[in-house]
PDB file of C-alpha atoms in Angstrom:
ATOM      1  CA  GLU A 260       7.737 -41.613  -4.211  1.00  0.00           C
ATOM      2  CA  VAL A 261      10.925 -41.778  -6.257  1.00  0.00           C
ATOM      3  CA  GLN A 262      11.719 -45.294  -7.431  1.00  0.00           C
ATOM      4  CA  LEU A 263      14.666 -46.530  -9.432  1.00  0.00           C
ATOM      5  CA  VAL A 264      14.607 -50.189 -10.433  1.00  0.00           C
ATOM      6  CA  GLU A 265      17.641 -51.702 -12.119  1.00  0.00           C
ATOM      7  CA  SER A 266      17.583 -54.867 -14.195  1.00  0.00           C
ATOM      8  CA  GLY A 267      19.687 -56.759 -16.697  1.00  0.00           C
ATOM      9  CA  GLY A 268      22.479 -58.039 -14.485  1.00  0.00           C
ATOM     10  CA  GLY A 269      23.699 -61.613 -14.491  1.00  0.00           C
ATOM     11  CA  LEU A 270      26.619 -63.932 -15.093  1.00  0.00           C
ATOM     12  CA  VAL A 271      28.572 -63.236 -18.265  1.00  0.00           C
ATOM     13  CA  GLN A 272      31.858 -64.498 -19.674  1.00  0.00           C
ATOM     14  CA  PRO A 273      34.843 -62.179 -20.076  1.00  0.00           C
ATOM     15  CA  GLY A 274      34.771 -60.323 -23.364  1.00  0.00           C
ATOM     16  CA  ARG A 275      30.997 -60.555 -23.723  1.00  0.00           C
ATOM     17  CA  SER A 276      28.373 -57.815 -23.465  1.00  0.00           C
ATOM     18  CA  LEU A 277      25.477 -56.948 -21.178  1.00  0.00           C
ATOM     19  CA  ARG A 278      22.896 -54.163 -21.151  1.00  0.00           C
ATOM     20  CA  LEU A 279      21.599 -52.776 -17.886  1.00  0.00           C
ATOM     21  CA  SER A 280      18.336 -50.866 -17.549  1.00  0.00           C
ATOM     22  CA  CYS A 281      16.961 -48.568 -14.888  1.00  0.00           C
ATOM     23  CA  ALA A 282      13.234 -47.843 -14.773  1.00  0.00           C
ATOM     24  CA  ALA A 283      12.421 -44.545 -13.061  1.00  0.00           C
ATOM     25  CA  SER A 284       9.150 -43.415 -11.524  1.00  0.00           C
ATOM     26  CA  GLY A 285       7.815 -40.895  -9.030  1.00  0.00           C
ATOM     27  CA  PHE A 286       9.506 -37.872 -10.588  1.00  0.00           C
ATOM     28  CA  THR A 287       9.764 -36.073 -13.920  1.00  0.00           C
ATOM     29  CA  PHE A 288      12.553 -38.164 -15.420  1.00  0.00           C
ATOM     30  CA  ASP A 289      13.587 -35.748 -18.161  1.00  0.00           C
ATOM     31  CA  ASP A 290      14.186 -32.969 -15.636  1.00  0.00           C
ATOM     32  CA  TYR A 291      17.250 -34.673 -14.163  1.00  0.00           C
ATOM     33  CA  ALA A 292      20.694 -35.985 -15.012  1.00  0.00           C
ATOM     34  CA  MET A 293      21.262 -39.628 -14.157  1.00  0.00           C
ATOM     35  CA  HIS A 294      24.271 -41.750 -13.250  1.00  0.00           C
ATOM     36  CA  TRP A 295      25.548 -45.280 -12.823  1.00  0.00           C
ATOM     37  CA  VAL A 296      27.637 -46.105  -9.737  1.00  0.00           C
ATOM     38  CA  ARG A 297      29.063 -49.545  -9.022  1.00  0.00           C
ATOM     39  CA  GLN A 298      30.297 -51.427  -5.979  1.00  0.00           C
ATOM     40  CA  ALA A 299      32.508 -54.480  -6.271  1.00  0.00           C
ATOM     41  CA  PRO A 300      31.802 -57.203  -3.684  1.00  0.00           C
ATOM     42  CA  GLY A 301      33.063 -56.039  -0.299  1.00  0.00           C
ATOM     43  CA  LYS A 302      34.508 -52.869  -1.790  1.00  0.00           C
ATOM     44  CA  GLY A 303      33.661 -49.171  -1.983  1.00  0.00           C
ATOM     45  CA  LEU A 304      31.620 -47.072  -4.376  1.00  0.00           C
ATOM     46  CA  GLU A 305      32.895 -46.119  -7.831  1.00  0.00           C
ATOM     47  CA  TRP A 306      31.213 -43.646 -10.183  1.00  0.00           C
ATOM     48  CA  VAL A 307      30.888 -45.221 -13.642  1.00  0.00           C
ATOM     49  CA  SER A 308      29.029 -42.867 -15.951  1.00  0.00           C
ATOM     50  CA  GLY A 309      26.594 -39.969 -16.104  1.00  0.00           C
ATOM     51  CA  ILE A 310      24.243 -38.332 -18.608  1.00  0.00           C
ATOM     52  CA  SER A 311      22.472 -34.992 -18.693  1.00  0.00           C
ATOM     53  CA  TRP A 312      18.711 -34.624 -19.008  1.00  0.00           C
ATOM     54  CA  ASN A 313      18.785 -34.377 -22.796  1.00  0.00           C
ATOM     55  CA  SER A 314      21.776 -36.696 -23.425  1.00  0.00           C
ATOM     56  CA  GLY A 315      23.766 -33.641 -24.512  1.00  0.00           C
ATOM     57  CA  SER A 316      26.519 -34.223 -21.954  1.00  0.00           C
ATOM     58  CA  ILE A 317      27.907 -37.634 -21.117  1.00  0.00           C
ATOM     59  CA  GLY A 318      30.918 -38.799 -19.132  1.00  0.00           C
ATOM     60  CA  TYR A 319      32.689 -42.003 -18.153  1.00  0.00           C
ATOM     61  CA  ALA A 320      35.213 -43.150 -15.614  1.00  0.00           C
ATOM     62  CA  ASP A 321      38.580 -43.971 -17.163  1.00  0.00           C
ATOM     63  CA  SER A 322      38.103 -47.609 -16.133  1.00  0.00           C
ATOM     64  CA  VAL A 323      35.150 -48.046 -18.516  1.00  0.00           C
ATOM     65  CA  LYS A 324      35.792 -45.445 -21.215  1.00  0.00           C
ATOM     66  CA  GLY A 325      35.583 -46.958 -24.686  1.00  0.00           C
ATOM     67  CA  ARG A 326      33.803 -50.089 -23.434  1.00  0.00           C
ATOM     68  CA  PHE A 327      30.604 -48.805 -21.776  1.00  0.00           C
ATOM     69  CA  THR A 328      27.910 -46.571 -23.276  1.00  0.00           C
ATOM     70  CA  ILE A 329      25.281 -44.740 -21.260  1.00  0.00           C
ATOM     71  CA  SER A 330      21.974 -43.687 -22.801  1.00  0.00           C
ATOM     72  CA  ARG A 331      18.467 -42.710 -21.807  1.00  0.00           C
ATOM     73  CA  ASP A 332      14.977 -42.780 -23.261  1.00  0.00           C
ATOM     74  CA  ASN A 333      12.951 -39.997 -21.678  1.00  0.00           C
ATOM     75  CA  ALA A 334       9.740 -41.231 -23.322  1.00  0.00           C
ATOM     76  CA  LYS A 335      10.175 -44.521 -21.464  1.00  0.00           C
ATOM     77  CA  ASN A 336      11.551 -43.011 -18.235  1.00  0.00           C
ATOM     78  CA  SER A 337      14.525 -45.305 -18.582  1.00  0.00           C
ATOM     79  CA  LEU A 338      18.311 -45.208 -18.243  1.00  0.00           C
ATOM     80  CA  TYR A 339      20.626 -47.736 -19.839  1.00  0.00           C
ATOM     81  CA  LEU A 340      24.224 -48.924 -19.650  1.00  0.00           C
ATOM     82  CA  GLN A 341      25.597 -50.947 -22.536  1.00  0.00           C
ATOM     83  CA  MET A 342      28.645 -52.822 -21.296  1.00  0.00           C
ATOM     84  CA  ASN A 343      30.973 -54.367 -23.893  1.00  0.00           C
ATOM     85  CA  SER A 344      34.290 -56.229 -23.598  1.00  0.00           C
ATOM     86  CA  LEU A 345      33.509 -57.087 -19.996  1.00  0.00           C
ATOM     87  CA  ARG A 346      36.354 -57.938 -17.634  1.00  0.00           C
ATOM     88  CA  ALA A 347      36.527 -59.736 -14.312  1.00  0.00           C
ATOM     89  CA  GLU A 348      37.157 -56.382 -12.618  1.00  0.00           C
ATOM     90  CA  ASP A 349      33.751 -55.154 -13.842  1.00  0.00           C
ATOM     91  CA  THR A 350      32.094 -57.591 -11.424  1.00  0.00           C
ATOM     92  CA  ALA A 351      29.981 -55.403  -9.152  1.00  0.00           C
ATOM     93  CA  LEU A 352      26.556 -54.305  -8.012  1.00  0.00           C
ATOM     94  CA  TYR A 353      25.516 -51.555 -10.423  1.00  0.00           C
ATOM     95  CA  TYR A 354      23.352 -48.775  -9.009  1.00  0.00           C
ATOM     96  CA  CYS A 355      21.283 -46.279 -10.925  1.00  0.00           C
ATOM     97  CA  ALA A 356      21.443 -42.908  -9.159  1.00  0.00           C
ATOM     98  CA  LYS A 357      19.533 -39.673  -9.673  1.00  0.00           C
ATOM     99  CA  SER A 358      21.046 -36.210  -9.777  1.00  0.00           C
ATOM    100  CA  PRO A 359      19.203 -33.300  -8.113  1.00  0.00           C
ATOM    101  CA  THR A 360      19.743 -31.206 -11.255  1.00  0.00           C
ATOM    102  CA  SER A 361      19.292 -31.432 -15.007  1.00  0.00           C
ATOM    103  CA  ILE A 362      22.883 -30.707 -15.911  1.00  0.00           C
ATOM    104  CA  TYR A 363      25.553 -33.381 -16.159  1.00  0.00           C
ATOM    105  CA  SER A 364      28.461 -31.689 -14.434  1.00  0.00           C
ATOM    106  CA  GLY A 365      28.376 -30.221 -10.980  1.00  0.00           C
ATOM    107  CA  SER A 366      29.345 -30.619  -7.381  1.00  0.00           C
ATOM    108  CA  TYR A 367      26.181 -32.355  -6.259  1.00  0.00           C
ATOM    109  CA  GLN A 368      24.936 -35.387  -4.403  1.00  0.00           C
ATOM    110  CA  PHE A 369      23.221 -38.439  -5.778  1.00  0.00           C
ATOM    111  CA  ASP A 370      19.898 -37.967  -4.051  1.00  0.00           C
ATOM    112  CA  TYR A 371      18.182 -41.275  -4.868  1.00  0.00           C
ATOM    113  CA  TRP A 372      19.610 -44.716  -5.547  1.00  0.00           C
ATOM    114  CA  GLY A 373      18.110 -47.933  -6.798  1.00  0.00           C
ATOM    115  CA  GLN A 374      18.690 -51.303  -5.171  1.00  0.00           C
ATOM    116  CA  GLY A 375      21.247 -52.307  -7.759  1.00  0.00           C
ATOM    117  CA  THR A 376      21.687 -55.147 -10.226  1.00  0.00           C
ATOM    118  CA  LEU A 377      24.562 -57.603  -9.872  1.00  0.00           C
ATOM    119  CA  VAL A 378      26.935 -58.188 -12.757  1.00  0.00           C
ATOM    120  CA  THR A 379      29.326 -61.118 -12.463  1.00  0.00           C
ATOM    121  CA  VAL A 380      32.023 -61.527 -15.100  1.00  0.00           C
ATOM    122  CA  SER A 381      33.516 -64.989 -14.962  1.00  0.00           C
ATOM    123  CA  SER A 382      34.293 -67.919 -17.200  1.00  0.00           C
TER     124      SER A 382
ATOM    125  CA  ASN B 116      42.573 -36.248 -10.625  1.00  0.00           C
ATOM    126  CA  PHE B 117      42.455 -36.382  -6.867  1.00  0.00           C
ATOM    127  CA  MET B 118      41.703 -39.033  -4.248  1.00  0.00           C
ATOM    128  CA  LEU B 119      39.643 -38.882  -1.077  1.00  0.00           C
ATOM    129  CA  THR B 120      41.189 -40.817   1.804  1.00  0.00           C
ATOM    130  CA  GLN B 121      39.135 -42.068   4.754  1.00  0.00           C
ATOM    131  CA  PRO B 122      40.112 -44.191   7.750  1.00  0.00           C
ATOM    132  CA  HIS B 123      39.235 -47.814   7.132  1.00  0.00           C
ATOM    133  CA  SER B 124      37.329 -48.155  10.381  1.00  0.00           C
ATOM    134  CA  VAL B 125      36.331 -46.347  13.547  1.00  0.00           C
ATOM    135  CA  SER B 126      34.546 -47.524  16.645  1.00  0.00           C
ATOM    136  CA  GLU B 127      32.879 -45.832  19.563  1.00  0.00           C
ATOM    137  CA  SER B 128      30.378 -46.515  22.301  1.00  0.00           C
ATOM    138  CA  PRO B 129      26.682 -45.638  22.239  1.00  0.00           C
ATOM    139  CA  GLY B 130      25.994 -42.082  23.340  1.00  0.00           C
ATOM    140  CA  LYS B 131      29.477 -40.884  22.426  1.00  0.00           C
ATOM    141  CA  THR B 132      30.612 -38.713  19.513  1.00  0.00           C
ATOM    142  CA  VAL B 133      32.672 -39.896  16.552  1.00  0.00           C
ATOM    143  CA  THR B 134      34.281 -37.978  13.706  1.00  0.00           C
ATOM    144  CA  ILE B 135      35.179 -39.501  10.342  1.00  0.00           C
ATOM    145  CA  SER B 136      37.702 -37.649   8.193  1.00  0.00           C
ATOM    146  CA  CYS B 137      38.008 -37.414   4.421  1.00  0.00           C
ATOM    147  CA  THR B 138      41.255 -35.938   3.108  1.00  0.00           C
ATOM    148  CA  ARG B 139      41.603 -34.636  -0.436  1.00  0.00           C
ATOM    149  CA  SER B 140      44.945 -35.531  -2.054  1.00  0.00           C
ATOM    150  CA  SER B 141      45.305 -32.514  -4.344  1.00  0.00           C
ATOM    151  CA  GLY B 142      43.390 -29.350  -5.037  1.00  0.00           C
ATOM    152  CA  SER B 143      41.390 -27.503  -2.429  1.00  0.00           C
ATOM    153  CA  ILE B 144      38.731 -29.325  -0.411  1.00  0.00           C
ATOM    154  CA  ALA B 145      36.729 -26.115  -0.604  1.00  0.00           C
ATOM    155  CA  SER B 146      36.654 -26.037  -4.395  1.00  0.00           C
ATOM    156  CA  ASN B 147      33.811 -28.559  -4.668  1.00  0.00           C
ATOM    157  CA  TYR B 148      31.113 -29.612  -2.258  1.00  0.00           C
ATOM    158  CA  VAL B 149      31.533 -32.773  -0.204  1.00  0.00           C
ATOM    159  CA  GLN B 150      28.721 -35.224   0.368  1.00  0.00           C
ATOM    160  CA  TRP B 151      28.490 -38.066   2.889  1.00  0.00           C
ATOM    161  CA  TYR B 152      26.553 -41.279   2.374  1.00  0.00           C
ATOM    162  CA  GLN B 153      25.526 -43.945   4.858  1.00  0.00           C
ATOM    163  CA  GLN B 154      25.295 -47.537   3.666  1.00  0.00           C
ATOM    164  CA  ARG B 155      23.893 -50.148   5.994  1.00  0.00           C
ATOM    165  CA  PRO B 156      24.602 -53.824   5.205  1.00  0.00           C
ATOM    166  CA  GLY B 157      22.545 -55.028   2.276  1.00  0.00           C
ATOM    167  CA  SER B 158      21.151 -51.560   1.523  1.00  0.00           C
ATOM    168  CA  SER B 159      21.784 -48.816  -0.984  1.00  0.00           C
ATOM    169  CA  PRO B 160      23.619 -45.650   0.049  1.00  0.00           C
ATOM    170  CA  THR B 161      21.615 -42.722   1.402  1.00  0.00           C
ATOM    171  CA  THR B 162      22.755 -39.140   1.853  1.00  0.00           C
ATOM    172  CA  VAL B 163      23.369 -37.928   5.395  1.00  0.00           C
ATOM    173  CA  ILE B 164      25.208 -34.700   4.485  1.00  0.00           C
ATOM    174  CA  TYR B 165      25.294 -32.781   1.195  1.00  0.00           C
ATOM    175  CA  GLU B 166      27.017 -29.551   0.152  1.00  0.00           C
ATOM    176  CA  ASP B 167      29.576 -29.857   2.973  1.00  0.00           C
ATOM    177  CA  ASN B 168      27.180 -29.343   5.877  1.00  0.00           C
ATOM    178  CA  GLN B 169      23.546 -29.620   4.793  1.00  0.00           C
ATOM    179  CA  ARG B 170      21.298 -32.329   6.176  1.00  0.00           C
ATOM    180  CA  PRO B 171      18.527 -33.837   4.043  1.00  0.00           C
ATOM    181  CA  SER B 172      15.117 -33.861   5.619  1.00  0.00           C
ATOM    182  CA  GLY B 173      14.724 -36.876   7.857  1.00  0.00           C
ATOM    183  CA  VAL B 174      18.389 -37.050   8.843  1.00  0.00           C
ATOM    184  CA  PRO B 175      18.708 -36.306  12.567  1.00  0.00           C
ATOM    185  CA  ASP B 176      20.709 -33.298  13.699  1.00  0.00           C
ATOM    186  CA  ARG B 177      23.125 -35.687  15.404  1.00  0.00           C
ATOM    187  CA  PHE B 178      24.803 -35.780  11.984  1.00  0.00           C
ATOM    188  CA  SER B 179      26.892 -32.774  10.973  1.00  0.00           C
ATOM    189  CA  GLY B 180      29.489 -32.022   8.319  1.00  0.00           C
ATOM    190  CA  SER B 181      32.322 -29.548   7.984  1.00  0.00           C
ATOM    191  CA  ILE B 182      35.398 -28.801   5.926  1.00  0.00           C
ATOM    192  CA  ASP B 183      38.840 -27.650   7.091  1.00  0.00           C
ATOM    193  CA  SER B 184      41.005 -25.951   4.516  1.00  0.00           C
ATOM    194  CA  SER B 185      44.095 -26.129   6.737  1.00  0.00           C
ATOM    195  CA  SER B 186      44.068 -29.930   6.624  1.00  0.00           C
ATOM    196  CA  ASN B 187      42.350 -30.064   3.239  1.00  0.00           C
ATOM    197  CA  SER B 188      39.782 -32.399   4.644  1.00  0.00           C
ATOM    198  CA  ALA B 189      36.087 -32.826   5.315  1.00  0.00           C
ATOM    199  CA  SER B 190      34.623 -34.372   8.426  1.00  0.00           C
ATOM    200  CA  LEU B 191      31.415 -36.151   9.351  1.00  0.00           C
ATOM    201  CA  THR B 192      30.551 -35.958  13.029  1.00  0.00           C
ATOM    202  CA  ILE B 193      27.906 -38.137  14.622  1.00  0.00           C
ATOM    203  CA  SER B 194      26.942 -37.293  18.181  1.00  0.00           C
ATOM    204  CA  GLY B 195      24.837 -39.300  20.618  1.00  0.00           C
ATOM    205  CA  LEU B 196      25.759 -42.497  18.791  1.00  0.00           C
ATOM    206  CA  LYS B 197      23.098 -45.160  18.426  1.00  0.00           C
ATOM    207  CA  THR B 198      23.547 -48.768  17.447  1.00  0.00           C
ATOM    208  CA  GLU B 199      21.537 -48.030  14.299  1.00  0.00           C
ATOM    209  CA  ASP B 200      24.334 -45.686  13.155  1.00  0.00           C
ATOM    210  CA  GLU B 201      26.578 -48.706  12.617  1.00  0.00           C
ATOM    211  CA  ALA B 202      27.233 -48.649   8.867  1.00  0.00           C
ATOM    212  CA  ASP B 203      29.737 -47.798   6.162  1.00  0.00           C
ATOM    213  CA  TYR B 204      30.168 -44.090   5.456  1.00  0.00           C
ATOM    214  CA  TYR B 205      31.480 -42.679   2.194  1.00  0.00           C
ATOM    215  CA  CYS B 206      32.539 -39.151   1.351  1.00  0.00           C
ATOM    216  CA  GLN B 207      32.149 -37.939  -2.216  1.00  0.00           C
ATOM    217  CA  SER B 208      33.143 -34.889  -4.196  1.00  0.00           C
ATOM    218  CA  TYR B 209      33.421 -33.738  -7.791  1.00  0.00           C
ATOM    219  CA  ASP B 210      36.488 -33.373  -9.984  1.00  0.00           C
ATOM    220  CA  SER B 211      35.827 -30.233 -11.998  1.00  0.00           C
ATOM    221  CA  SER B 212      39.053 -30.531 -13.985  1.00  0.00           C
ATOM    222  CA  ASN B 213      39.081 -31.916 -17.501  1.00  0.00           C
ATOM    223  CA  GLN B 214      38.062 -35.286 -16.113  1.00  0.00           C
ATOM    224  CA  ARG B 215      34.670 -34.125 -14.785  1.00  0.00           C
ATOM    225  CA  ASN B 216      34.313 -37.193 -12.590  1.00  0.00           C
ATOM    226  CA  TRP B 217      32.622 -37.898  -9.322  1.00  0.00           C
ATOM    227  CA  VAL B 218      35.070 -39.197  -6.703  1.00  0.00           C
ATOM    228  CA  PHE B 219      34.284 -41.365  -3.683  1.00  0.00           C
ATOM    229  CA  GLY B 220      36.392 -42.006  -0.643  1.00  0.00           C
ATOM    230  CA  GLY B 221      37.208 -45.617   0.161  1.00  0.00           C
ATOM    231  CA  GLY B 222      34.632 -45.780   2.938  1.00  0.00           C
ATOM    232  CA  THR B 223      34.790 -46.032   6.720  1.00  0.00           C
ATOM    233  CA  LYS B 224      33.229 -48.840   8.701  1.00  0.00           C
ATOM    234  CA  LEU B 225      31.647 -47.398  11.845  1.00  0.00           C
ATOM    235  CA  THR B 226      31.181 -49.870  14.686  1.00  0.00           C
ATOM    236  CA  VAL B 227      29.039 -48.827  17.625  1.00  0.00           C
ATOM    237  CA  LEU B 228      29.868 -51.131  20.509  1.00  0.00           C
TER     238      LEU B 228
END
């Protein structure tokens, strides 16, 4: 059974940093691209960032470019999101989502999602 | 960049059929696959339609997807509505331009009353 378990969320002041983690199990992690998708309270879904199976291709939404860094450790079956210079508008539930393919780019679904970890940016 | 526009809400009675639209603002709707996700309150999204009209295993055939190039839109149709279908539904596609982003519609709240 595919499982994605996010952690690392919490309350943080504007301008500070936070690192999210996603522990994957139930599938061969290094066979698939992975993504982060967020959802602000009461709002819709927003793609944040994605990474190919070997970290060779990476992308970011314009709203986080230059502030967030995605990475993965295939030996640890883990995905990460380093979030710097956090803003109030980054407050959201952050989901880890699996791609059905190894490549970063492509017109595909996110076939498995974690339960999310809540990030609240407030003073 | 393009946007995907969905109605904010729709409602229908149990047993009836409802269609949720998703209109692409620029570029052809047919140029990249459209996916549809269901999100029940307090839960993570799950796929109900992928690649325009494909149903994942376990999704009942009451759910169907289509695209219409004349209106540049995709549609999710749910027939034989059940109260358990009440949820938020999101369309999603891929921007294959220089941006290489994944784009979500704003979501549609389906009420089955």
